[in-house]
Coordinates of C-alpha atoms and ligand atoms in Angstrom, one line a residue:
M1 CA -6.2 -55.2 -49.5
K2 CA -9.6 -56.7 -49.2
M3 CA -12.2 -54.2 -50.2
L4 CA -15.9 -54.1 -49.9
V5 CA -17.4 -51.8 -52.6
T6 CA -21.1 -51.0 -52.3
G7 CA -23.1 -50.0 -55.4
G8 CA -20.4 -51.3 -57.7
C9 CA -22.8 -52.1 -60.5
G10 CA -23.7 -48.4 -60.8
F11 CA -22.0 -45.8 -62.9
I12 CA -19.1 -44.6 -60.7
G13 CA -18.8 -47.8 -58.7
S14 CA -18.2 -50.0 -61.8
N15 CA -15.6 -47.6 -63.2
F16 CA -13.9 -47.6 -59.8
I17 CA -13.8 -51.4 -59.6
R18 CA -12.4 -51.7 -63.1
H19 CA -9.7 -49.1 -62.3
M20 CA -8.7 -50.8 -59.0
L21 CA -8.5 -54.3 -60.4
N22 CA -6.4 -53.1 -63.4
K23 CA -4.1 -51.0 -61.2
Y24 CA -3.8 -53.4 -58.2
P25 CA -3.9 -57.0 -59.5
D26 CA -3.5 -58.4 -56.0
Y27 CA -6.4 -56.5 -54.3
K28 CA -9.6 -58.4 -53.7
I29 CA -12.9 -56.7 -54.2
I30 CA -16.4 -57.8 -53.0
N31 CA -19.1 -55.8 -54.7
L32 CA -22.4 -55.6 -52.7
D33 CA -25.2 -54.2 -54.9
K34 CA -28.9 -54.6 -54.8
L35 CA -29.3 -54.2 -58.5
T36 CA -31.9 -51.5 -58.5
Y37 CA -32.9 -50.0 -61.9
A38 CA -29.5 -48.1 -61.8
G39 CA -27.4 -51.2 -61.1
N40 CA -26.4 -53.1 -64.2
P41 CA -24.3 -56.2 -64.3
D42 CA -23.4 -55.3 -67.9
N43 CA -21.3 -52.5 -66.5
L44 CA -18.8 -55.1 -65.2
K45 CA -19.2 -57.8 -67.9
D46 CA -15.4 -57.7 -68.6
I47 CA -14.6 -58.1 -64.9
E48 CA -17.0 -61.0 -64.0
K49 CA -14.4 -63.7 -64.4
N50 CA -11.5 -61.9 -62.6
N51 CA -10.6 -64.2 -59.7
N52 CA -10.1 -61.3 -57.4
Y53 CA -13.6 -60.0 -57.9
S54 CA -16.8 -61.3 -56.4
F55 CA -20.4 -60.1 -56.5
V56 CA -23.0 -60.3 -53.8
C57 CA -26.6 -59.2 -54.7
G58 CA -27.9 -57.6 -51.5
D59 CA -29.3 -54.5 -49.8
I60 CA -27.0 -52.3 -47.7
C61 CA -30.0 -51.9 -45.3
D62 CA -29.9 -55.6 -44.6
G63 CA -27.8 -56.0 -41.4
P64 CA -27.0 -59.8 -41.6
V65 CA -26.0 -59.5 -45.3
V66 CA -23.8 -56.5 -44.6
D67 CA -22.2 -58.3 -41.7
K68 CA -21.4 -61.3 -43.8
V69 CA -19.6 -59.3 -46.5
M70 CA -18.0 -56.9 -44.0
K71 CA -16.4 -59.8 -42.2
E72 CA -14.4 -60.5 -45.4
A73 CA -13.1 -57.0 -45.9
D74 CA -10.5 -54.6 -44.3
H75 CA -11.5 -51.5 -46.4
V76 CA -14.8 -50.1 -47.5
V77 CA -15.7 -47.7 -50.4
H78 CA -19.4 -46.9 -50.1
F79 CA -21.0 -45.7 -53.3
A80 CA -24.5 -47.4 -53.0
A81 CA -27.2 -44.8 -53.1
E82 CA -30.3 -43.6 -54.8
S83 CA -28.8 -40.9 -56.9
H84 CA -31.3 -39.1 -59.2
V85 CA -32.7 -35.8 -57.9
D86 CA -35.9 -35.9 -60.0
R87 CA -36.8 -39.3 -58.6
S88 CA -36.3 -37.9 -55.0
I89 CA -38.8 -35.1 -55.8
D90 CA -41.4 -37.7 -56.9
D91 CA -40.8 -40.0 -53.9
A92 CA -38.2 -39.4 -51.2
S93 CA -38.8 -42.5 -49.1
I94 CA -36.4 -44.9 -50.8
F95 CA -33.7 -42.1 -50.7
V96 CA -34.0 -41.8 -46.9
R97 CA -34.0 -45.6 -46.5
T98 CA -31.0 -46.4 -48.7
N99 CA -28.9 -43.3 -48.3
V100 CA -29.4 -42.7 -44.5
L101 CA -30.4 -46.1 -43.1
G102 CA -28.2 -48.0 -45.4
T103 CA -25.2 -45.9 -44.6
F104 CA -25.9 -46.4 -40.9
V105 CA -26.1 -50.2 -41.2
L106 CA -22.7 -50.1 -43.1
L107 CA -21.0 -47.8 -40.5
D108 CA -22.2 -49.9 -37.6
S109 CA -21.0 -53.1 -39.2
A110 CA -17.7 -51.5 -40.2
L111 CA -17.2 -50.7 -36.5
K112 CA -17.9 -54.2 -35.4
H113 CA -15.4 -55.6 -37.9
N114 CA -12.5 -53.3 -37.3
I115 CA -12.4 -51.8 -40.8
K116 CA -9.1 -50.0 -41.4
K117 CA -10.6 -47.3 -43.7
F118 CA -14.2 -46.4 -44.7
V119 CA -14.4 -44.1 -47.6
H120 CA -17.9 -42.5 -47.8
I121 CA -18.7 -41.1 -51.3
S122 CA -20.7 -37.9 -50.8
T123 CA -21.5 -35.1 -53.2
D124 CA -21.1 -31.4 -53.8
E125 CA -24.9 -31.2 -53.7
V126 CA -24.7 -31.4 -49.9
Y127 CA -23.5 -27.8 -49.7
G128 CA -26.4 -26.4 -51.7
S129 CA -26.2 -23.6 -54.2
I130 CA -23.6 -20.8 -54.3
N131 CA -23.8 -17.7 -56.5
K132 CA -20.2 -16.6 -56.1
G133 CA -17.0 -18.3 -54.9
S134 CA -16.6 -21.9 -54.0
F135 CA -17.4 -24.1 -51.0
K136 CA -14.6 -25.4 -48.7
E137 CA -14.9 -28.6 -46.7
T138 CA -15.5 -26.6 -43.5
D139 CA -18.6 -24.8 -44.9
I140 CA -22.0 -25.7 -43.5
L141 CA -24.3 -28.0 -45.4
T142 CA -27.5 -26.4 -46.8
P143 CA -28.8 -29.1 -49.2
S144 CA -32.0 -28.3 -51.3
S145 CA -33.4 -31.5 -52.7
P146 CA -34.6 -34.7 -50.9
Y147 CA -31.7 -36.4 -52.7
S148 CA -29.0 -34.0 -51.4
S149 CA -30.5 -33.9 -48.0
S150 CA -30.4 -37.7 -47.6
K151 CA -26.8 -37.6 -48.8
A152 CA -26.1 -34.8 -46.3
G153 CA -27.6 -37.1 -43.6
S154 CA -25.4 -40.0 -44.5
D155 CA -22.3 -37.7 -44.8
L156 CA -22.9 -36.3 -41.2
L157 CA -23.6 -39.8 -39.9
A158 CA -20.3 -41.0 -41.4
R159 CA -18.5 -38.1 -39.7
S160 CA -20.1 -38.8 -36.4
Y161 CA -18.8 -42.4 -36.5
Y162 CA -15.3 -40.9 -36.7
I163 CA -15.8 -38.3 -34.0
T164 CA -17.7 -40.6 -31.6
H165 CA -16.3 -44.1 -32.3
K166 CA -13.0 -43.3 -34.0
L167 CA -14.1 -45.4 -37.0
P168 CA -11.4 -44.4 -39.6
V169 CA -13.8 -42.6 -42.0
I170 CA -12.9 -40.4 -44.9
I171 CA -15.6 -38.4 -46.7
T172 CA -15.3 -37.3 -50.4
R173 CA -17.6 -34.7 -51.9
C174 CA -17.4 -34.7 -55.7
T175 CA -18.9 -32.6 -58.5
N176 CA -20.9 -33.9 -61.5
N177 CA -19.4 -37.0 -63.1
Y178 CA -19.6 -37.9 -66.8
G179 CA -18.2 -40.9 -68.7
P180 CA -19.1 -44.4 -69.8
Y181 CA -21.8 -46.5 -68.2
Q182 CA -23.9 -43.6 -66.8
Y183 CA -27.6 -44.5 -66.6
P184 CA -29.3 -42.6 -69.5
E185 CA -31.6 -40.5 -67.2
K186 CA -28.7 -38.2 -66.2
L187 CA -28.1 -35.0 -68.3
L188 CA -25.2 -36.1 -70.4
P189 CA -26.1 -39.7 -71.4
L190 CA -29.8 -38.7 -71.7
F191 CA -28.9 -35.9 -74.1
I192 CA -26.3 -37.8 -76.1
T193 CA -28.6 -40.9 -76.5
N194 CA -31.7 -38.7 -77.3
I195 CA -29.7 -37.0 -80.1
L196 CA -28.5 -40.4 -81.4
D197 CA -32.1 -41.4 -81.5
N198 CA -33.0 -38.1 -83.3
K199 CA -35.1 -37.0 -80.3
K200 CA -35.1 -33.5 -78.7
V201 CA -33.2 -32.8 -75.5
P202 CA -35.3 -31.5 -72.5
L203 CA -33.4 -28.6 -70.9
Y204 CA -34.7 -27.3 -67.6
G205 CA -35.6 -23.6 -67.3
T206 CA -33.3 -21.4 -69.3
G207 CA -30.3 -23.8 -69.0
R208 CA -28.3 -21.3 -67.0
N209 CA -27.6 -23.6 -64.0
V210 CA -23.9 -24.1 -63.5
R211 CA -22.2 -27.4 -62.6
D212 CA -18.6 -28.4 -62.3
W213 CA -17.9 -31.5 -64.4
I214 CA -15.3 -34.2 -63.7
Y215 CA -14.5 -37.2 -65.9
V216 CA -15.4 -40.4 -64.0
L217 CA -11.9 -41.9 -64.2
D218 CA -10.5 -38.8 -62.6
H219 CA -13.0 -39.2 -59.8
C220 CA -12.0 -42.9 -59.4
K221 CA -8.3 -42.0 -59.3
A222 CA -9.1 -39.4 -56.6
I223 CA -10.9 -42.0 -54.5
D224 CA -7.9 -44.4 -55.0
F225 CA -5.6 -41.5 -53.9
V226 CA -7.6 -40.7 -50.8
L227 CA -7.9 -44.4 -49.9
H228 CA -4.1 -44.7 -49.9
R229 CA -3.0 -41.2 -48.9
G230 CA -5.9 -39.4 -47.3
N231 CA -6.1 -38.8 -43.6
T232 CA -8.8 -40.4 -41.6
G233 CA -11.4 -38.1 -40.2
E234 CA -10.9 -35.7 -43.1
I235 CA -13.3 -34.5 -45.8
Y236 CA -12.0 -33.9 -49.3
N237 CA -13.7 -31.9 -52.1
I238 CA -13.1 -33.4 -55.5
G239 CA -13.8 -31.5 -58.8
G240 CA -12.8 -31.3 -62.4
G241 CA -12.3 -27.6 -62.5
A242 CA -14.7 -27.3 -65.5
E243 CA -17.7 -25.2 -64.6
K244 CA -20.2 -25.0 -67.4
T245 CA -23.9 -23.9 -67.7
N246 CA -26.2 -26.7 -68.8
I247 CA -26.9 -24.8 -72.1
E248 CA -23.1 -24.6 -72.8
I249 CA -22.9 -28.4 -72.3
T250 CA -25.9 -29.0 -74.5
K251 CA -24.5 -26.9 -77.3
M252 CA -21.2 -28.7 -77.1
I253 CA -22.9 -32.1 -77.4
L254 CA -25.0 -30.9 -80.3
E255 CA -22.0 -29.5 -82.1
T256 CA -20.0 -32.7 -81.6
L257 CA -22.8 -34.8 -83.0
G258 CA -23.4 -32.4 -86.0
K259 CA -26.8 -31.2 -84.8
D260 CA -28.2 -27.7 -84.4
E261 CA -30.0 -25.9 -81.5
S262 CA -33.5 -26.8 -82.9
M263 CA -33.0 -30.1 -81.0
I264 CA -33.3 -28.2 -77.7
E265 CA -36.7 -28.3 -76.0
F266 CA -36.9 -25.9 -72.9
V267 CA -39.0 -27.5 -70.2
K268 CA -40.5 -26.3 -66.9
D269 CA -37.7 -26.0 -64.3
R270 CA -37.2 -28.6 -61.6
P271 CA -38.6 -27.4 -58.2
G272 CA -35.8 -26.2 -55.9
H273 CA -33.3 -26.4 -58.8
D274 CA -29.9 -25.2 -57.4
L275 CA -28.4 -22.5 -59.6
R276 CA -24.7 -23.2 -59.1
Y277 CA -22.5 -25.7 -57.5
S278 CA -18.8 -24.9 -57.0
L279 CA -16.1 -26.5 -54.9
D280 CA -12.7 -25.3 -53.7
C281 CA -10.6 -28.4 -54.2
S282 CA -7.3 -27.0 -53.0
K283 CA -7.1 -29.3 -49.9
L284 CA -6.8 -32.5 -52.1
R285 CA -4.7 -30.7 -54.7
K286 CA -2.2 -29.8 -51.9
L287 CA -1.9 -33.5 -51.0
G288 CA -0.9 -34.2 -54.7
W289 CA -4.1 -35.1 -56.6
K290 CA -5.2 -33.4 -59.8
P291 CA -7.5 -34.4 -62.6
D292 CA -5.8 -35.8 -65.7
H293 CA -8.5 -35.2 -68.3
S294 CA -9.5 -31.9 -70.0
F295 CA -13.2 -31.4 -70.2
E296 CA -13.3 -30.9 -73.9
E297 CA -11.3 -34.1 -74.8
A298 CA -13.1 -36.3 -72.2
L299 CA -16.5 -35.1 -73.4
V300 CA -15.7 -36.1 -77.0
D301 CA -14.4 -39.5 -75.7
T302 CA -17.6 -39.9 -73.7
I303 CA -19.8 -39.1 -76.7
R304 CA -17.9 -41.5 -78.8
W305 CA -18.4 -44.3 -76.1
Y306 CA -22.2 -43.9 -76.3
V307 CA -22.0 -43.8 -80.2
E308 CA -20.1 -47.1 -80.1
N309 CA -22.0 -48.8 -77.3
R310 CA -25.6 -48.7 -78.3
W311 CA -25.9 -52.3 -77.1
W312 CA -25.3 -51.0 -73.6
W313 CA -27.9 -48.1 -73.5
E314 CA -30.6 -49.1 -76.0
K315 CA -32.1 -51.7 -73.7
L316 CA -32.1 -49.3 -70.8
K317 CA -34.0 -46.6 -72.7
H318 CA -36.5 -48.6 -74.8
Ligands
LIG401 N1 -23.0 -39.3 -60.5 C1 -22.5 -38.2 -60.0 O1 -22.2 -37.2 -60.7 C2 -22.1 -38.2 -58.6 C3 -21.4 -37.0 -58.1 C4 -21.0 -37.0 -56.7 C5 -21.3 -38.1 -55.9 N2 -22.0 -39.1 -56.4 C6 -22.3 -40.2 -55.5 O2 -21.6 -41.4 -55.9 C7 -22.3 -42.6 -55.6 C8 -22.5 -43.3 -56.9 O3 -23.2 -42.6 -57.8 P1 -23.6 -43.2 -59.3 O4 -23.8 -42.0 -60.2 O5 -22.6 -44.2 -59.6 O6 -25.0 -43.8 -58.9 P2 -25.8 -44.9 -59.7 O7 -27.3 -44.6 -59.4 O8 -25.4 -45.1 -61.1 O9 -25.5 -46.3 -58.9 C9 -26.0 -46.6 -57.6 C10 -25.7 -48.1 -57.3 O10 -26.1 -48.4 -56.0 C11 -26.9 -49.5 -56.0 N3 -27.8 -49.5 -54.9 C12 -28.9 -48.6 -54.7 N4 -29.5 -48.9 -53.6 C13 -28.9 -49.9 -53.0 C14 -29.1 -50.7 -51.8 N5 -30.1 -50.4 -51.0 N6 -28.2 -51.7 -51.5 C15 -27.2 -52.0 -52.3 N7 -27.0 -51.3 -53.5 C16 -27.8 -50.3 -53.8 C17 -27.6 -49.5 -57.4 O11 -28.1 -50.8 -57.7 C18 -26.5 -49.0 -58.3 O12 -25.7 -50.0 -58.8 C19 -23.6 -42.1 -55.0 O13 -23.4 -42.2 -53.6 C20 -23.7 -40.6 -55.4 O14 -24.4 -39.9 -54.4 C21 -22.4 -39.2 -57.7

């Protein structure tokens, strides 16, 4: 398999590339990444010299660059995106450009080059908030933030390329990931690294927002599963089955690092902050995928990784 991975220098993309190269030593991977603030070549330092891996620094909105790498590939896994909700509230323009226009450029190029499978990485946030029960793949999309709306736009565009042009698209919608190499602006790495620096952790509102958490390697294995065994034209929800409030997570991190709740600083809530995300993942589970990691164990492993890898995050934070 010759795979084009977009956004492979980010958090999930880098974990995915490492997983694929370890599991399938004969697959070739081209990583197209613009190296925005969130793209970090350090994430793949151990992979750089692998003969089956190549890196192209480029923008997914740049048609000629995309065509050039697409020509070399038969499969695509599309992670590249602007991904931080708070930044999308400050300025949505780059979110619309990268997430919507960039996905369009990729889909169009994939069609021209007869790509065999195009996996579009979407998010649970496209469904919006749900107070009770869980969203199924057939539920309508009611996103709340400029980030999730731009992801919903790309998600629908990807689906339209399957319906209209028969491009073999698969869409995955995953819940909150945690694990190594996550940029320290997102809740878990921000809180862990703040505590390691003896700084308070800023918790939005009252901390009662609920998210489902999945260990990043379980997400990568789900994408691998879908890439090989998923049906084209289908949408698959992916979740870890670990719904927690933000305050619960915060307390777990504090306890693991031997700190008390005086480290919590409650801050003004994010505008439009969704209360709860929840996915029904039975469709993918029926096909045979399930997460391998328990939340409690993988959270401790993740905290340990940030404790042991200050070299990785210190230069990003300071
Ligand atoms: N992190 C999560 O919890 C989560 C959950 C569900 C879905 N997702 C989705 O998974 C994907 C990856 O998320 P992540 O957390 O790894 O994001 P990230 O912000 O860590 O990484 C994004 C990567 O995309 C690259 N990129 C950005 N704009 C680009 C452009 N115009 N051209 C080429 N490369 C560009 C960045 O340089 C970076 O390497 C995103 O599509 C996101 O919406 C994330």
